[in-house]
CSV table of C-alpha atoms in Angstrom, one decimal:
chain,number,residue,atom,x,y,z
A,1,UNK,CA,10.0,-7.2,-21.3
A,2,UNK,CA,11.1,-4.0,-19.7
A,3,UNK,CA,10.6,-3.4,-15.9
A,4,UNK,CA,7.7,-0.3,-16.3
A,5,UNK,CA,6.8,-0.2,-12.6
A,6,UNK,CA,7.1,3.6,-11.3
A,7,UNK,CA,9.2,3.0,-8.2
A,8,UNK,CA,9.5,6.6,-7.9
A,9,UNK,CA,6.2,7.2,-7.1
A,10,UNK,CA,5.9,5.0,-4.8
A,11,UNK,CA,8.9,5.9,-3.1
A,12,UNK,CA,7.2,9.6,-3.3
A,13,UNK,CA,4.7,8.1,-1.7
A,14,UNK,CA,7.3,7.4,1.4
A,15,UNK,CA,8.6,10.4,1.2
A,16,UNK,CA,5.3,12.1,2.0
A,17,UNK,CA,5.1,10.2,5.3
A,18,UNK,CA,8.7,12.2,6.7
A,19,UNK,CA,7.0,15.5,5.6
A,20,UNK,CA,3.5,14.7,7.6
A,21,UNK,CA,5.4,14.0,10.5
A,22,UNK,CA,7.7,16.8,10.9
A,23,UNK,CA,3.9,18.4,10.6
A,24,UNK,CA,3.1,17.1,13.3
A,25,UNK,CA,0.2,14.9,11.1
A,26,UNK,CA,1.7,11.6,11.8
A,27,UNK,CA,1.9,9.4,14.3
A,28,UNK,CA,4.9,7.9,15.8
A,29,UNK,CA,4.4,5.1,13.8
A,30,UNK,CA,4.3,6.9,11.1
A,31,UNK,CA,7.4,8.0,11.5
A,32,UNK,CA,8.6,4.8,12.2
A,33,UNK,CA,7.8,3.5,8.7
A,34,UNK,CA,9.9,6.2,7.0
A,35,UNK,CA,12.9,5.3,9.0
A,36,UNK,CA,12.1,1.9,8.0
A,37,UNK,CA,11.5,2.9,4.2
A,38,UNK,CA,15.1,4.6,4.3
A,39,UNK,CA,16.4,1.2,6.2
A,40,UNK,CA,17.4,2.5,9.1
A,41,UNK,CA,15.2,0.0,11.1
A,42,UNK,CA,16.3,-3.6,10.8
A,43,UNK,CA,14.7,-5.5,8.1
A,44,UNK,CA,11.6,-8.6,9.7
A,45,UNK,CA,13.2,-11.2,7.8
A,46,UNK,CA,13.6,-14.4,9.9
A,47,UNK,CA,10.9,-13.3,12.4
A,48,UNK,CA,8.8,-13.3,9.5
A,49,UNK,CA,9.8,-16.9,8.5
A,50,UNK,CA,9.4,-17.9,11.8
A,51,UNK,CA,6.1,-16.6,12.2
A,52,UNK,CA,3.7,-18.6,9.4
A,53,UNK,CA,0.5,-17.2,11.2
A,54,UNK,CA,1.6,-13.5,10.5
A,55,UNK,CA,1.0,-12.2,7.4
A,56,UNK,CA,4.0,-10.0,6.3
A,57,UNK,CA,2.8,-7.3,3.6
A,58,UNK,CA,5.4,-5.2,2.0
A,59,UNK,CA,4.5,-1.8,0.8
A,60,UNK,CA,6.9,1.6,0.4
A,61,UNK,CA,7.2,2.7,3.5
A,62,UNK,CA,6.2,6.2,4.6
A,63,UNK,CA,2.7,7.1,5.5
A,64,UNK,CA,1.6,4.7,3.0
A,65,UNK,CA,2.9,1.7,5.6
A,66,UNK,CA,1.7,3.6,8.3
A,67,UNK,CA,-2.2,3.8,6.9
A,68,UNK,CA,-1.7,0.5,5.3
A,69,UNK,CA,-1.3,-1.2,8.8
A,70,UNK,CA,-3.5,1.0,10.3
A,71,UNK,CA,-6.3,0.7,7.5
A,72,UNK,CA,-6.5,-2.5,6.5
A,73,UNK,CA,-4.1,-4.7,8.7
A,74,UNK,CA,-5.1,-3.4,11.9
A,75,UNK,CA,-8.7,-4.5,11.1
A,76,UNK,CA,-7.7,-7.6,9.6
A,77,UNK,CA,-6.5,-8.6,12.6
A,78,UNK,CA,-9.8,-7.3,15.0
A,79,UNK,CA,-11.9,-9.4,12.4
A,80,UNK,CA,-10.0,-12.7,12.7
A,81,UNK,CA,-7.4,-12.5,15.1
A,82,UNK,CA,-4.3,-13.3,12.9
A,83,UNK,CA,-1.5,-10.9,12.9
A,84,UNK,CA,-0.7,-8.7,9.4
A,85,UNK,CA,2.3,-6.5,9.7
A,86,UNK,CA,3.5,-4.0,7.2
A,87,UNK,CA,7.3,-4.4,5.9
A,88,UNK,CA,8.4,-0.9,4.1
A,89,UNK,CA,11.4,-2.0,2.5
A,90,UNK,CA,10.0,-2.1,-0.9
A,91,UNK,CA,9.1,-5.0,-2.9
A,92,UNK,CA,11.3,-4.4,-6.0
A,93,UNK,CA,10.6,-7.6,-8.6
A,94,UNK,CA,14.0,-8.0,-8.5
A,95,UNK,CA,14.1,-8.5,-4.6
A,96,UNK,CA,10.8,-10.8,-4.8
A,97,UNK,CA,11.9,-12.9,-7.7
A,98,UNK,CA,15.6,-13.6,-5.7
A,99,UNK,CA,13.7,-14.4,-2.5
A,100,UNK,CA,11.8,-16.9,-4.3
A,101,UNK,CA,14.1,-18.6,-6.2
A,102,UNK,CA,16.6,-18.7,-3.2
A,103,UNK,CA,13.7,-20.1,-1.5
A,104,UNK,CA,13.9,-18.1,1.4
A,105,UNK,CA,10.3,-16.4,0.8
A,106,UNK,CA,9.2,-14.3,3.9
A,107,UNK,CA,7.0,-12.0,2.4
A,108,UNK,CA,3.3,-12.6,1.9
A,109,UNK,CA,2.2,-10.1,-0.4
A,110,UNK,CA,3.5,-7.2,-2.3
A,111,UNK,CA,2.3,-3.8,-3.6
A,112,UNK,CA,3.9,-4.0,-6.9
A,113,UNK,CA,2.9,-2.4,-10.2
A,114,UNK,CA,1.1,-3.6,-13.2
A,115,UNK,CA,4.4,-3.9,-15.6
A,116,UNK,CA,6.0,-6.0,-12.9
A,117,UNK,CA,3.0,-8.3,-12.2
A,118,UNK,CA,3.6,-9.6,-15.8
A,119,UNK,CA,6.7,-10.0,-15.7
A,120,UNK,CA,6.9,-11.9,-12.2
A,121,UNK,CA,4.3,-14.0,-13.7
A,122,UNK,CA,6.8,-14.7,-17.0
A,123,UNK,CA,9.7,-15.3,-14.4
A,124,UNK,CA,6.8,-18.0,-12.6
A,125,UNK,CA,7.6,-16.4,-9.3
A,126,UNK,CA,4.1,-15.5,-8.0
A,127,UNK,CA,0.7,-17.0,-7.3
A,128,UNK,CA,-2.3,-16.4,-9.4
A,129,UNK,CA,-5.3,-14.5,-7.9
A,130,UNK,CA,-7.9,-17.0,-6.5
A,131,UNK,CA,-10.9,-14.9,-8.2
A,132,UNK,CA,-13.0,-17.6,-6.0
A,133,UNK,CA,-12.1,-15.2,-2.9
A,134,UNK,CA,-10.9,-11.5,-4.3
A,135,UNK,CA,-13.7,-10.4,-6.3
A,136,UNK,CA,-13.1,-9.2,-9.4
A,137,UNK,CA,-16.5,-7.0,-9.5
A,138,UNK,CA,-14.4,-5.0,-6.3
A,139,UNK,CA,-11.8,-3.7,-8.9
A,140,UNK,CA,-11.9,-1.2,-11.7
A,141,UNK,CA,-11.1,-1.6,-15.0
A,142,UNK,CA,-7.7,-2.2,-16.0
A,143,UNK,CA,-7.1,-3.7,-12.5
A,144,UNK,CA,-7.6,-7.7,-12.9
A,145,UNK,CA,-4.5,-9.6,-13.8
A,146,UNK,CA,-4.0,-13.4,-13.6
A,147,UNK,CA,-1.2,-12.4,-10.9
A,148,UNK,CA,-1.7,-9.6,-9.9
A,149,UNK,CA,-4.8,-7.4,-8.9
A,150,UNK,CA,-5.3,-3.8,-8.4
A,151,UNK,CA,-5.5,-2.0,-4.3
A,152,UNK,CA,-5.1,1.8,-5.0
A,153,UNK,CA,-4.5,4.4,-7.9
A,154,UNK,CA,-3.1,7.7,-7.8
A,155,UNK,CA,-2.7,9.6,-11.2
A,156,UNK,CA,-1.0,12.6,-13.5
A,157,UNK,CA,-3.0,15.3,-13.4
A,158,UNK,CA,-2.9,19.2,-14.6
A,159,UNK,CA,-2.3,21.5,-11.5
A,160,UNK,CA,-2.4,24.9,-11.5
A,161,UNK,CA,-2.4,28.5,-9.4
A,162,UNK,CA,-5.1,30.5,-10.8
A,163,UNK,CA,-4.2,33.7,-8.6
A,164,UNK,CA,-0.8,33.6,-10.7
A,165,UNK,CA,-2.8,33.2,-13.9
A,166,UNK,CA,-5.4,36.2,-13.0
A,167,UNK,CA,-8.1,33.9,-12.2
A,168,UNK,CA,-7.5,31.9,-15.5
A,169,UNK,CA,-7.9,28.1,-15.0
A,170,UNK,CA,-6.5,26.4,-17.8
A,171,UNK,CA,-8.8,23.2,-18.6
A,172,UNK,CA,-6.8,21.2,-20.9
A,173,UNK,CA,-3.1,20.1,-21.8
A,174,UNK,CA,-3.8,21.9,-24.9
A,175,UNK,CA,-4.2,25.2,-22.4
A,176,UNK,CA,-0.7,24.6,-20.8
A,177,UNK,CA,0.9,24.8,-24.1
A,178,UNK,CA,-0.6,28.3,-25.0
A,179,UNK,CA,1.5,30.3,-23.2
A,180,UNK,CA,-0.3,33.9,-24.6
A,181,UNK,CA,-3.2,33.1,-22.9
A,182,UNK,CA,-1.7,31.3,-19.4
A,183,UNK,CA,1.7,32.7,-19.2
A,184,UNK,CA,4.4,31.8,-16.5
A,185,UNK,CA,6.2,28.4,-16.0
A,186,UNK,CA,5.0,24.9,-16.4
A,187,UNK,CA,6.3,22.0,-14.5
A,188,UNK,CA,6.8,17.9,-16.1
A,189,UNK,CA,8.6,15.5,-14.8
A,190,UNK,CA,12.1,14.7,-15.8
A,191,UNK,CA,10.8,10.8,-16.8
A,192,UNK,CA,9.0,10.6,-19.4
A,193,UNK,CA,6.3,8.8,-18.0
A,194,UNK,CA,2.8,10.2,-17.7
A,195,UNK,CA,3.7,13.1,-19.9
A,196,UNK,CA,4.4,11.6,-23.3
A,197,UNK,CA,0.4,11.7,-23.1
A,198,UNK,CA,0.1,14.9,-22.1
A,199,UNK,CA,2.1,16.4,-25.1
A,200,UNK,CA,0.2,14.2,-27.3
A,201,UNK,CA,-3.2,15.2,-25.9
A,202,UNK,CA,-1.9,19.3,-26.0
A,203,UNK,CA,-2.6,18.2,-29.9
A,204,UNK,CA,-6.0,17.4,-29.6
A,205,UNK,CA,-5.9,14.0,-29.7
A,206,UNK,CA,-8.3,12.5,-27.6
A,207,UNK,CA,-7.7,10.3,-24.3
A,208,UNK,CA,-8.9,7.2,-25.7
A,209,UNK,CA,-6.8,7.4,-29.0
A,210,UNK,CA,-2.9,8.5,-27.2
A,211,UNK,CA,-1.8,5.1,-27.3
A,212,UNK,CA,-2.6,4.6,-30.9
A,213,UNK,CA,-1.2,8.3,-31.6
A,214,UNK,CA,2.3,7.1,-29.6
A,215,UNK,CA,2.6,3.7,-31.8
A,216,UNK,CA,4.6,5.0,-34.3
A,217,UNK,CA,8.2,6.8,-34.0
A,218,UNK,CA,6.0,9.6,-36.0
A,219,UNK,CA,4.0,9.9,-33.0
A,220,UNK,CA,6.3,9.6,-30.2
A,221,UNK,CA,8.4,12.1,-32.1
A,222,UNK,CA,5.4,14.4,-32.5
A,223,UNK,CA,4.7,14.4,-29.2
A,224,UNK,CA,8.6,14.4,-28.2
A,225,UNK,CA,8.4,18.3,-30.2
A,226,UNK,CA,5.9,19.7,-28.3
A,227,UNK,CA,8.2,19.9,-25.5
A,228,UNK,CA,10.9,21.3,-27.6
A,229,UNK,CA,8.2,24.1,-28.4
A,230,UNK,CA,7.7,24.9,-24.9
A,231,UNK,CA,11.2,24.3,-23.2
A,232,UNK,CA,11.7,27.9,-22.2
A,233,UNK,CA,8.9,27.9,-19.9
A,234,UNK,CA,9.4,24.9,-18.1
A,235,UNK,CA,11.3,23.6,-14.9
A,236,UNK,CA,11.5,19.9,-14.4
A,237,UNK,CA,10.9,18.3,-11.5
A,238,UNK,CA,12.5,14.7,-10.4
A,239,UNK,CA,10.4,13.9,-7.1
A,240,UNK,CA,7.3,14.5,-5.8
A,241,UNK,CA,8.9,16.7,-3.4
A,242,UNK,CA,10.2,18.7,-6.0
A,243,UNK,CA,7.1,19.2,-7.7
A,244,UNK,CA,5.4,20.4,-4.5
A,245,UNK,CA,7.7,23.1,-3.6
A,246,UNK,CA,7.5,24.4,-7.0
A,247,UNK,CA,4.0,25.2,-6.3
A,248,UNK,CA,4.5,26.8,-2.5
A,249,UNK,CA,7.0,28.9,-4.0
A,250,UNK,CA,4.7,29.6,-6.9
A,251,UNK,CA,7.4,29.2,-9.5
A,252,UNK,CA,5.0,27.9,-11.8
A,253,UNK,CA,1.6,28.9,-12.6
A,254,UNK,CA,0.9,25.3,-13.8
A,255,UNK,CA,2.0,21.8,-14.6
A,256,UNK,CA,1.7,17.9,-15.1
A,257,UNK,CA,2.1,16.3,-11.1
A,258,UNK,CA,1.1,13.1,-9.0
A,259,UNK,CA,-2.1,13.1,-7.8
A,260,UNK,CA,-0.8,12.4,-4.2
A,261,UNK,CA,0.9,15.4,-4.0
A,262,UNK,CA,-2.0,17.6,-5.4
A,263,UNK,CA,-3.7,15.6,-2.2
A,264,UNK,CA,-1.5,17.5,-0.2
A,265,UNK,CA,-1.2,21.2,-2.0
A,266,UNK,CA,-4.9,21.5,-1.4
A,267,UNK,CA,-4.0,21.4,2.0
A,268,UNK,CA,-1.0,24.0,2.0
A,269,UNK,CA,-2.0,26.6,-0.2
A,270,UNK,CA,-4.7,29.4,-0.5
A,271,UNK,CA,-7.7,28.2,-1.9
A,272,UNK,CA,-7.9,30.7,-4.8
A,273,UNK,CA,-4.0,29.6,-5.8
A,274,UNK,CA,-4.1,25.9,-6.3
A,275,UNK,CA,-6.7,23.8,-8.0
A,276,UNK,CA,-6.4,20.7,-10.1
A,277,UNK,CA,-8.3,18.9,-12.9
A,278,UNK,CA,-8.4,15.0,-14.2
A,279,UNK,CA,-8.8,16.3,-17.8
A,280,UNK,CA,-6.9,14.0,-19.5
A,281,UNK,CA,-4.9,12.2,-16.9
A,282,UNK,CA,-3.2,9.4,-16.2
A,283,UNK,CA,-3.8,6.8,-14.1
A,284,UNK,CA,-1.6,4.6,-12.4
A,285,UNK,CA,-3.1,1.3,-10.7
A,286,UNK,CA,-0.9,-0.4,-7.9
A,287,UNK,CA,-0.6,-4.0,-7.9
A,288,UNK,CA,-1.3,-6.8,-5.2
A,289,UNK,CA,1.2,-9.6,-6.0
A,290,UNK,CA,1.8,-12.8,-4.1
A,291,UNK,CA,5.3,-14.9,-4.2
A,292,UNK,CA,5.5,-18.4,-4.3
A,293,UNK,CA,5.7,-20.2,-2.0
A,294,UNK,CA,4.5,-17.9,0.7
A,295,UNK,CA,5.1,-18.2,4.4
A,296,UNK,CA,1.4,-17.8,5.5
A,297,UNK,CA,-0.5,-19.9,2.5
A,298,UNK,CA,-2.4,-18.6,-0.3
A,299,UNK,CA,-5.5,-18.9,1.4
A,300,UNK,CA,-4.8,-16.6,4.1
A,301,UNK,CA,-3.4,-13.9,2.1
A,302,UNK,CA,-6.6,-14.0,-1.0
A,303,UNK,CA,-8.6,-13.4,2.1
A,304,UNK,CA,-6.6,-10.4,3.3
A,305,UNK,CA,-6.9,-9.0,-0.5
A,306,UNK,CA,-10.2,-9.6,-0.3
A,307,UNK,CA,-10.9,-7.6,3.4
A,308,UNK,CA,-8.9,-4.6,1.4
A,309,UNK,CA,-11.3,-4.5,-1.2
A,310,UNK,CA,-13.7,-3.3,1.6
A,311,UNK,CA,-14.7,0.2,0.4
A,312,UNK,CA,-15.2,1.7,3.8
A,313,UNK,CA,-11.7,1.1,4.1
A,314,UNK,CA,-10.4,2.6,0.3
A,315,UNK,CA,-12.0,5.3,1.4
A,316,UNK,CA,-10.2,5.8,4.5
A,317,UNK,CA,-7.0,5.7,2.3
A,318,UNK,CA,-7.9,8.4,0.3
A,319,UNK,CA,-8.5,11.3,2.6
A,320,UNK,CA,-5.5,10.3,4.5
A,321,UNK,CA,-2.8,10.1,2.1
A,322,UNK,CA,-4.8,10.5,-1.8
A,323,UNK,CA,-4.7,7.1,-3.2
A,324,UNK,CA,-7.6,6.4,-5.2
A,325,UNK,CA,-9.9,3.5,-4.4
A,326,UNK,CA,-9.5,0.6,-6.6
A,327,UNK,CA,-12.5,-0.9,-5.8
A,328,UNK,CA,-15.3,1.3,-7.6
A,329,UNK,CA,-18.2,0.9,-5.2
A,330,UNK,CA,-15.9,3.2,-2.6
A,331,UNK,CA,-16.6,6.2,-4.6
A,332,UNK,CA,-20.0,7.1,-3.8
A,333,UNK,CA,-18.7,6.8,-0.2
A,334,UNK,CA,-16.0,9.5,-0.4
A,335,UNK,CA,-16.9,12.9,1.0
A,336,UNK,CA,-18.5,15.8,-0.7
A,337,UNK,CA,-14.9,17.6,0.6
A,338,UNK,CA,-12.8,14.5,-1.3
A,339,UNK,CA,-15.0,13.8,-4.0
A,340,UNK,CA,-13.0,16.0,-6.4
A,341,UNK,CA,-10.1,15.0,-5.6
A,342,UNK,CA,-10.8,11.4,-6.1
A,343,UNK,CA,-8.6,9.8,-9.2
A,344,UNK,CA,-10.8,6.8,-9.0
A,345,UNK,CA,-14.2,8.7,-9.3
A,346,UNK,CA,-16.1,7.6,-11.9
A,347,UNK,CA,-16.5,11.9,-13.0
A,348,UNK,CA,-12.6,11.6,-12.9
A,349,UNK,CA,-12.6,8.6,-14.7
A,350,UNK,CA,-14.0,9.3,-17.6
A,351,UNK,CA,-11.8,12.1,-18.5
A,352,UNK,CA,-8.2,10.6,-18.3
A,353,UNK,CA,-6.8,7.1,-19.3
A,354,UNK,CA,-5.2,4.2,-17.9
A,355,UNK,CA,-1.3,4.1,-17.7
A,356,UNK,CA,-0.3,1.5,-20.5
A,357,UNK,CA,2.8,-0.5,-18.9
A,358,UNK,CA,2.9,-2.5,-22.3
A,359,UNK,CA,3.4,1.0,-24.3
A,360,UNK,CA,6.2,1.9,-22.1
A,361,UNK,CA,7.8,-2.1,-21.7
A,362,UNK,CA,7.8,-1.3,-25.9
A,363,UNK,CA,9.0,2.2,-26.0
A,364,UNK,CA,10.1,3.6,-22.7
A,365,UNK,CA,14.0,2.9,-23.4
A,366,UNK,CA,13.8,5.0,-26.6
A,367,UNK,CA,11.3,7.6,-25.6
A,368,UNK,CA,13.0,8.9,-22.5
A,369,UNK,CA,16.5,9.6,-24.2
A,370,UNK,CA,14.3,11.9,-26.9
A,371,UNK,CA,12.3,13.4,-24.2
A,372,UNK,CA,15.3,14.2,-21.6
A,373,UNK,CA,17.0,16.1,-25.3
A,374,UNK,CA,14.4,17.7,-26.5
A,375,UNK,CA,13.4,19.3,-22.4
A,376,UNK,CA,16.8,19.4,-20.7
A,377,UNK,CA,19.4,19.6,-23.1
């Protein structure tokens, strides 16, 4: 099976942390966990072996770590006195399937992705989820794994700047490929993941049926056309970063982004020149797994996943860096101000569809070398 986990976007997610502090909106800890996230602080290791009452979780970095530990660790800790630290370094399954099979495991739990929770759990290097403590009824759909379970989701979503459009908001994909009506340049991503849908929704096929459409190399190749057809009017961005400044320097008037990043345009520009909409988007769970073999016990760490669940607590992670919550009851909890921007609301929801890992462990290979012609080339 192919490795489908978007390291990139979590890495974005890092990135995000560096910008927030030169801002002046992180703390010094903050900061902290990007230098850790780039490796320029020394990696926990055999502390973390040495120390089996610490749970060691091991995130991205950035301000993801830094409202990780602050969130839910920190918290953790006040309720039952044991230690959870945040490692940044990045829990590649490559780097958690070596630990384990060196047996030399020092991390406790990792924010993965869906595709890789299935294939650790091939490879028999992590724990199943005790469903007897995490509770399943605490995580949306398309979240529950036998090794893995969901903690956040961010999405790809249409963004646009209606001031550049003349107060036109284009509603649907099918609206960023009419380029009479919205004129000016569109934005995707230079991977093909997350847009593939897109193209395929621009031809009115609905959410629920883009998978079936992309099934066949008639599809994919369908789909693969439409961004032929539209090639002169796009740029293409390769990180999160990218896709942001695109926007601040208006150079597009609209295109396909990370919801974490929309998180933070909202922020930075006027509020008549930036708006975004979940019509047809993609979402992207992230994954709780837990090696073998861990230092601090299974029971210790289902009990953390559990105490994350809490929905006081998701919601705290969205407004402070735009990760949806994964546990559903944390959306009627969200702000009025948040609400919209919520990938995980249940409005949001039910307009956009769940990232299929086992469509892109199938196709992705094949798909991306098409795509990168038919838009770059």
């Amino acid at each position: 099976m192919t490795e489908t986990t978007d390291f990139e976007a979590k890495a974005d997610i890092a990135e995000i942390a560096v910008e927030r502090y030169k801002q002046g909106l992180l703390t010094r800890r903050g900061f902290i966990a990007a230098m850790g996230a780039l490796g320029i602080l020394p990696a926990l290791g055999a502390k973390a072996m040495a120390n089996t009452k610490e749970i060691i979780v091991v995130n991205w970095g950035g301000a993801a770590k830094d409202i990780l530990q602050e969130v839910m660790c920190d918290t953790y800790t006040k309720e039952t006195g044991i230690k959870v630290t945040v490692d940044g370094s990045g829990p590649s399954a490559g780097k958690i399937r070596a630990m384990v099979e060196s047996g030399a495991v020092v991390w406790d739990l990792c924010d993965s992705g869906a595709g890789s929770a299935i294939i650790l759990e091939q490879q028999g290097v992590t724990q199943a989820i005790d469903y007897s403590i995490v509770d399943k009824s605490k995580v949306l759909d398309g979240g529950i794994y036998n090794n893995g379970v969901a903690n956040y989701v961010y999405s790809y979503v249409l963004a646009s700047n209606p001031k550049l459009l003349g107060g036109n908001v284009p509603q649907s994909w099918v609206d960023v490929w009419n380029t009479k009506d919205f004129p000016g340049m569109r934005t995707f991503r230079k991977s093909v993941r997350g847009m593939l849908e897109s193209a395929t929704m621009s031809m009115g096929v609905a959410p629920k049926d883009v998978y079936e459409a992309l099934g066949t190399d008639d599809g994919i190749k369908a789909a693969i056309d439409r961004f032929r057809q539209l090639r002169e009017h796009v740029i293409v961005w390769g990180s999160g970063s990218d896709s942001q400044n695109l926007f601040l320097q208006e150079e597009v008037t609209m295109g396909n982004i990370w919801s974490t990043r929309a998180h933070l345009l909202k922020d930075q520009m006027d509020k008549d020149s930036f708006t975004v909409t979940f019509n047809g988007g993609v979402v992207a769970p992230g994954i709780w797994v837990v090696p073998k073999n861990n230092p601090v016990g299974t029971e210790e760490v289902m009990k953390f996943i559990a105490h994350a669940q809490t929905p006081e607590l998701q919601v705290q992670w969205l407004e402070k860096i735009g990760c949806g919550p994964a546990n559903p009851a944390a959306a009627a909890l969200v702000p009025a101000d948040f609400q919209s921007w919520n990938p995980s609301s249940p409005e949001n929801l039910a307009t956009q569809i769940m990232y299929n890992d086992a469509w892109y462990a199938k196709n992705q290979i094949a798909a991306e070398e098409l795509y990168v012609d038919a838009l770059i080339n």
